[in-house]
Coordinates of C-alpha atoms in Angstrom, one line a residue:
M1 CA 2.7 -16.4 3.2
K2 CA 1.5 -13.2 4.7
V3 CA 0.3 -10.4 2.3
I4 CA -0.2 -6.7 2.6
F5 CA -2.7 -5.4 0.0
L6 CA -1.5 -1.8 -0.5
D7 CA -3.3 1.2 -1.8
I8 CA -0.9 4.2 -2.5
D9 CA -2.9 7.4 -2.6
G10 CA -4.0 8.1 1.0
V11 CA -1.6 5.5 2.4
L12 CA 1.9 6.5 1.2
N13 CA 1.0 9.5 -0.8
T14 CA -0.5 11.9 1.8
T15 CA -2.0 15.4 1.5
S16 CA 0.0 16.7 4.6
H17 CA 3.3 15.7 3.0
L18 CA 2.5 17.2 -0.4
E19 CA 1.3 20.4 1.4
L20 CA 4.6 20.6 3.3
L21 CA 6.7 20.2 0.2
R22 CA 4.7 22.8 -1.7
K23 CA 4.9 25.2 1.3
K24 CA 8.7 24.9 1.4
A25 CA 8.8 25.1 -2.5
I26 CA 10.4 21.6 -2.6
K27 CA 9.9 19.4 -5.7
C28 CA 7.0 17.1 -4.9
R29 CA 7.2 14.8 -8.0
D30 CA 9.7 12.6 -9.7
E31 CA 9.5 10.6 -12.9
F32 CA 7.0 8.2 -11.2
G33 CA 4.6 10.8 -9.8
H34 CA 4.0 12.4 -6.4
L35 CA 6.6 11.7 -3.7
F36 CA 5.5 9.6 -0.8
C37 CA 5.4 10.6 2.8
P38 CA 8.7 9.4 4.5
D39 CA 6.9 8.5 7.7
A40 CA 4.3 6.4 5.9
V41 CA 7.0 4.7 3.9
E42 CA 8.9 3.9 7.1
N43 CA 5.8 2.5 8.7
L44 CA 5.2 0.3 5.7
E45 CA 8.8 -1.0 5.8
Y46 CA 8.4 -1.6 9.5
L47 CA 5.2 -3.6 9.0
S48 CA 6.7 -5.6 6.1
H49 CA 9.9 -6.4 7.9
V50 CA 8.5 -7.3 11.3
S51 CA 5.7 -9.4 9.8
G52 CA 7.6 -10.9 6.9
A53 CA 4.7 -10.0 4.6
K54 CA 5.0 -9.4 0.9
V55 CA 3.1 -6.6 -0.8
V56 CA 0.4 -6.8 -3.4
I57 CA -0.5 -3.5 -5.0
S58 CA -4.2 -2.9 -5.1
S59 CA -3.9 0.8 -5.9
T60 CA -4.9 2.4 -9.2
W61 CA -1.1 2.9 -9.6
R62 CA -1.0 -0.7 -10.6
A63 CA -2.2 0.4 -14.1
S64 CA 1.5 1.2 -14.8
G65 CA 2.3 -2.5 -14.5
L66 CA 4.2 -4.6 -12.0
K67 CA 7.6 -3.8 -13.5
V68 CA 7.0 0.0 -13.2
I69 CA 5.8 -0.4 -9.6
K70 CA 8.8 -2.5 -8.7
D71 CA 11.1 0.1 -10.4
L72 CA 9.4 2.9 -8.5
F73 CA 9.9 1.2 -5.1
K74 CA 13.5 0.4 -6.0
Y75 CA 14.2 4.0 -7.3
R76 CA 12.8 5.4 -4.1
M77 CA 14.7 2.9 -2.0
I78 CA 11.5 1.5 -0.4
E79 CA 12.6 -1.8 1.1
V80 CA 9.5 -4.1 0.8
D81 CA 9.0 -7.2 -1.4
I82 CA 6.5 -6.4 -4.1
L83 CA 4.9 -9.7 -5.0
S84 CA 2.1 -8.8 -7.5
V85 CA -0.8 -6.5 -8.4
T86 CA -4.5 -7.2 -8.1
P87 CA -6.5 -7.6 -11.3
F88 CA -8.6 -4.8 -12.9
L89 CA -12.2 -6.0 -12.8
N90 CA -14.1 -2.6 -12.8
T91 CA -15.6 -3.7 -9.5
P92 CA -15.1 -2.4 -5.9
R93 CA -11.5 -2.9 -4.8
G94 CA -12.5 -5.6 -2.3
E95 CA -13.8 -7.8 -5.1
E96 CA -10.5 -7.4 -7.0
I97 CA -8.6 -8.4 -3.8
A98 CA -11.0 -11.4 -3.4
A99 CA -10.3 -12.4 -7.0
W100 CA -6.5 -12.2 -6.4
L101 CA -6.9 -14.3 -3.2
S102 CA -8.9 -17.0 -5.0
E103 CA -6.1 -17.4 -7.5
N104 CA -3.4 -17.5 -4.8
D105 CA -4.3 -20.0 -2.2
Y106 CA -0.9 -20.0 -0.6
V107 CA -1.8 -16.9 1.4
T108 CA -1.9 -17.7 5.2
N109 CA -3.0 -14.3 6.3
Y110 CA -3.4 -10.8 4.9
V111 CA -4.2 -7.2 5.7
I112 CA -5.7 -4.6 3.4
I113 CA -4.4 -1.0 3.9
D114 CA -6.5 1.6 2.0
D115 CA -8.1 5.0 2.6
D116 CA -11.3 3.9 0.8
A117 CA -13.6 1.4 2.4
D118 CA -15.0 -0.5 -0.6
M119 CA -14.2 -3.9 0.8
T120 CA -16.4 -7.0 1.1
P121 CA -18.0 -7.7 4.4
E122 CA -15.8 -10.8 4.8
Q123 CA -12.7 -8.6 4.5
A124 CA -13.7 -6.3 7.4
P125 CA -11.5 -8.1 10.0
F126 CA -8.5 -7.7 7.7
F127 CA -9.0 -4.0 6.8
V128 CA -7.1 -1.0 8.1
Q129 CA -8.4 2.3 6.9
T130 CA -6.0 5.2 6.7
G131 CA -6.8 8.9 6.4
V132 CA -5.6 10.8 3.3
K133 CA -4.0 13.5 5.4
K134 CA -1.5 11.3 7.4
G135 CA -1.7 7.9 5.6
L136 CA -0.1 4.9 7.2
T137 CA 0.8 6.0 10.8
R138 CA 2.7 3.8 13.2
E139 CA -0.5 3.2 15.2
L140 CA -2.2 1.9 12.0
A141 CA 0.9 -0.2 11.1
N142 CA 0.7 -1.8 14.5
K143 CA -3.0 -2.5 14.0
A144 CA -2.1 -4.1 10.7
L145 CA 0.7 -6.1 12.3
T146 CA -1.8 -7.5 14.9
I147 CA -4.0 -8.6 12.1
L148 CA -1.2 -10.3 10.2
N149 CA 0.0 -12.1 13.3
S150 CA -3.4 -13.3 14.4

């Protein structure tokens, strides 16, 4: 099984989108928090559908629990399959991802999409770093797709 380890802030939740909503005086939050950038969401859906990968949430948003995360994605009509969340270990995110991988040996390939770079050296070939302004662009989604399909 292919897996996308997904951060949210800086990947789906972008500063440029929030600035645009505020500039136009459009509501920028719902009951779950800040609204996501539609382009970044579209790129995540594209990546997930084309690769067949499932999503594991590695973002701090996972503190709300798997059910709330699944409800959020369903409510916002984001069409990806949320499989799980990584554990909270109070360590760098890469170590939390490594712990999740060690407990789930059915993963055949993975990609990590995050705006922070606190991954382990072994994860470098599987890491796609986004920028907080634009988040997951199509170019970065294609880079992630190449990693998942390698």
